Amino acid sequence: MNQHNTILKDEDLVYTILADLKRTSFEYAIATTESNCPVVRQKFQLLLNDSLQLQGQVYNFMSQNNMYNTSGPALSSDISKQIQEYSQTKTQTSQLIQQNLH
């Protein structure tokens, strides 16, 4: 008789991996922004990129196997509005930095 003594279903296990990759990416992003040593910062950037790439692969696997429920499509106007807000914030931040560097 073949018995499977698994604690988690495959879907739950993969979802746990995805959640851990999201958390890891978040932590690498914070470490990158807080690093004052260029070499350490670059290493965290590489780790962040690797983590994001792997997270994307796990998400795609889950999506293709109906393991991940996605929200509905975003409205183009909402996306454009968000991009505009981020762009304005970036411009304002850059101006503030330039003003305080002189």
PDB file of C-alpha atoms in Angstrom:
ATOM      1  CA  MET A   1       0.000   0.000   0.000  1.00  0.00           C
ATOM      2  CA  ASN A   2       1.380   3.418  -0.975  1.00  0.00           C
ATOM      3  CA  GLN A   3       0.737   6.068   1.669  1.00  0.00           C
ATOM      4  CA  HIS A   4       1.464   9.757   1.416  1.00  0.00           C
ATOM      5  CA  ASN A   5       2.118  11.402   4.753  1.00  0.00           C
ATOM      6  CA  THR A   6       2.238  14.964   3.521  1.00  0.00           C
ATOM      7  CA  ILE A   7       1.437  17.808   5.857  1.00  0.00           C
ATOM      8  CA  LEU A   8       0.557  20.313   3.149  1.00  0.00           C
ATOM      9  CA  LYS A   9      -1.079  19.841  -0.219  1.00  0.00           C
ATOM     10  CA  ASP A  10       1.139  20.734  -3.191  1.00  0.00           C
ATOM     11  CA  GLU A  11      -0.869  23.900  -3.806  1.00  0.00           C
ATOM     12  CA  ASP A  12      -0.413  25.050  -0.203  1.00  0.00           C
ATOM     13  CA  LEU A  13       3.285  24.258  -0.278  1.00  0.00           C
ATOM     14  CA  VAL A  14       3.864  26.232  -3.490  1.00  0.00           C
ATOM     15  CA  TYR A  15       1.814  29.145  -2.101  1.00  0.00           C
ATOM     16  CA  THR A  16       4.009  29.112   1.023  1.00  0.00           C
ATOM     17  CA  ILE A  17       7.116  29.250  -1.182  1.00  0.00           C
ATOM     18  CA  LEU A  18       5.623  32.166  -3.123  1.00  0.00           C
ATOM     19  CA  ALA A  19       4.824  34.046   0.088  1.00  0.00           C
ATOM     20  CA  ASP A  20       8.363  33.455   1.362  1.00  0.00           C
ATOM     21  CA  LEU A  21       9.835  34.760  -1.896  1.00  0.00           C
ATOM     22  CA  LYS A  22       7.689  37.897  -1.611  1.00  0.00           C
ATOM     23  CA  ARG A  23       8.922  38.442   1.945  1.00  0.00           C
ATOM     24  CA  THR A  24      12.519  37.824   0.941  1.00  0.00           C
ATOM     25  CA  SER A  25      12.239  40.271  -1.964  1.00  0.00           C
ATOM     26  CA  PHE A  26      10.836  42.900   0.373  1.00  0.00           C
ATOM     27  CA  GLU A  27      13.707  42.396   2.821  1.00  0.00           C
ATOM     28  CA  TYR A  28      16.335  42.555   0.054  1.00  0.00           C
ATOM     29  CA  ALA A  29      14.754  45.784  -1.221  1.00  0.00           C
ATOM     30  CA  ILE A  30      15.000  47.334   2.235  1.00  0.00           C
ATOM     31  CA  ALA A  31      18.580  46.116   2.669  1.00  0.00           C
ATOM     32  CA  THR A  32      19.475  47.586  -0.736  1.00  0.00           C
ATOM     33  CA  THR A  33      18.063  50.996   0.101  1.00  0.00           C
ATOM     34  CA  GLU A  34      19.741  51.060   3.509  1.00  0.00           C
ATOM     35  CA  SER A  35      23.191  49.931   2.363  1.00  0.00           C
ATOM     36  CA  ASN A  36      25.800  52.666   2.416  1.00  0.00           C
ATOM     37  CA  CYS A  37      28.572  50.510   0.956  1.00  0.00           C
ATOM     38  CA  PRO A  38      28.375  50.305  -2.865  1.00  0.00           C
ATOM     39  CA  VAL A  39      29.643  46.706  -2.928  1.00  0.00           C
ATOM     40  CA  VAL A  40      27.088  45.539  -0.364  1.00  0.00           C
ATOM     41  CA  ARG A  41      24.346  47.522  -2.097  1.00  0.00           C
ATOM     42  CA  GLN A  42      25.180  45.870  -5.437  1.00  0.00           C
ATOM     43  CA  LYS A  43      25.122  42.410  -3.824  1.00  0.00           C
ATOM     44  CA  PHE A  44      21.679  43.066  -2.326  1.00  0.00           C
ATOM     45  CA  GLN A  45      20.476  44.316  -5.723  1.00  0.00           C
ATOM     46  CA  LEU A  46      21.621  41.062  -7.328  1.00  0.00           C
ATOM     47  CA  LEU A  47      19.927  39.022  -4.609  1.00  0.00           C
ATOM     48  CA  LEU A  48      16.755  41.094  -5.016  1.00  0.00           C
ATOM     49  CA  ASN A  49      16.733  40.570  -8.782  1.00  0.00           C
ATOM     50  CA  ASP A  50      17.264  36.817  -8.370  1.00  0.00           C
ATOM     51  CA  SER A  51      14.499  36.638  -5.784  1.00  0.00           C
ATOM     52  CA  LEU A  52      12.092  38.604  -7.997  1.00  0.00           C
ATOM     53  CA  GLN A  53      12.877  36.395 -10.970  1.00  0.00           C
ATOM     54  CA  LEU A  54      12.238  33.231  -8.974  1.00  0.00           C
ATOM     55  CA  GLN A  55       9.058  34.716  -7.492  1.00  0.00           C
ATOM     56  CA  GLY A  56       7.842  35.431 -11.031  1.00  0.00           C
ATOM     57  CA  GLN A  57       8.556  31.868 -12.114  1.00  0.00           C
ATOM     58  CA  VAL A  58       6.683  30.411  -9.135  1.00  0.00           C
ATOM     59  CA  TYR A  59       3.761  32.763  -9.750  1.00  0.00           C
ATOM     60  CA  ASN A  60       3.621  31.791 -13.449  1.00  0.00           C
ATOM     61  CA  PHE A  61       3.662  28.102 -12.501  1.00  0.00           C
ATOM     62  CA  MET A  62       0.828  28.636 -10.043  1.00  0.00           C
ATOM     63  CA  SER A  63      -1.176  30.706 -12.503  1.00  0.00           C
ATOM     64  CA  GLN A  64      -0.789  28.131 -15.292  1.00  0.00           C
ATOM     65  CA  ASN A  65      -1.921  25.370 -12.925  1.00  0.00           C
ATOM     66  CA  ASN A  66      -4.913  27.308 -11.544  1.00  0.00           C
ATOM     67  CA  MET A  67      -3.311  27.518  -8.117  1.00  0.00           C
ATOM     68  CA  TYR A  68      -3.460  31.306  -7.845  1.00  0.00           C
ATOM     69  CA  ASN A  69      -6.554  33.451  -8.114  1.00  0.00           C
ATOM     70  CA  THR A  70      -5.737  36.770  -9.704  1.00  0.00           C
ATOM     71  CA  SER A  71      -7.742  39.924  -9.399  1.00  0.00           C
ATOM     72  CA  GLY A  72      -9.536  41.398 -12.362  1.00  0.00           C
ATOM     73  CA  PRO A  73      -7.677  43.443 -14.932  1.00  0.00           C
ATOM     74  CA  ALA A  74      -6.652  46.921 -13.858  1.00  0.00           C
ATOM     75  CA  LEU A  75      -8.196  49.838 -15.656  1.00  0.00           C
ATOM     76  CA  SER A  76      -5.812  51.661 -17.951  1.00  0.00           C
ATOM     77  CA  SER A  77      -6.872  54.984 -16.425  1.00  0.00           C
ATOM     78  CA  ASP A  78      -6.006  53.740 -12.920  1.00  0.00           C
ATOM     79  CA  ILE A  79      -2.585  52.586 -14.083  1.00  0.00           C
ATOM     80  CA  SER A  80      -1.910  55.892 -15.845  1.00  0.00           C
ATOM     81  CA  LYS A  81      -2.980  57.850 -12.763  1.00  0.00           C
ATOM     82  CA  GLN A  82      -0.678  55.794 -10.514  1.00  0.00           C
ATOM     83  CA  ILE A  83       2.262  56.205 -12.906  1.00  0.00           C
ATOM     84  CA  GLN A  84       1.676  59.957 -13.013  1.00  0.00           C
ATOM     85  CA  GLU A  85       1.576  60.171  -9.200  1.00  0.00           C
ATOM     86  CA  TYR A  86       4.811  58.173  -8.871  1.00  0.00           C
ATOM     87  CA  SER A  87       6.460  60.313 -11.530  1.00  0.00           C
ATOM     88  CA  GLN A  88       5.484  63.506  -9.702  1.00  0.00           C
ATOM     89  CA  THR A  89       6.776  62.119  -6.413  1.00  0.00           C
ATOM     90  CA  LYS A  90      10.054  61.109  -8.062  1.00  0.00           C
ATOM     91  CA  THR A  91      10.467  64.584  -9.573  1.00  0.00           C
ATOM     92  CA  GLN A  92       9.714  66.284  -6.264  1.00  0.00           C
ATOM     93  CA  THR A  93      12.125  64.016  -4.417  1.00  0.00           C
ATOM     94  CA  SER A  94      14.882  64.626  -6.960  1.00  0.00           C
ATOM     95  CA  GLN A  95      14.360  68.388  -6.698  1.00  0.00           C
ATOM     96  CA  LEU A  96      14.482  68.231  -2.907  1.00  0.00           C
ATOM     97  CA  ILE A  97      17.702  66.223  -2.977  1.00  0.00           C
ATOM     98  CA  GLN A  98      19.320  68.610  -5.466  1.00  0.00           C
ATOM     99  CA  GLN A  99      18.329  71.640  -3.391  1.00  0.00           C
ATOM    100  CA  ASN A 100      19.841  70.159  -0.253  1.00  0.00           C
ATOM    101  CA  LEU A 101      23.059  68.969  -1.878  1.00  0.00           C
ATOM    102  CA  HIS A 102      24.125  72.526  -2.764  1.00  0.00           C
TER     103      HIS A 102
END
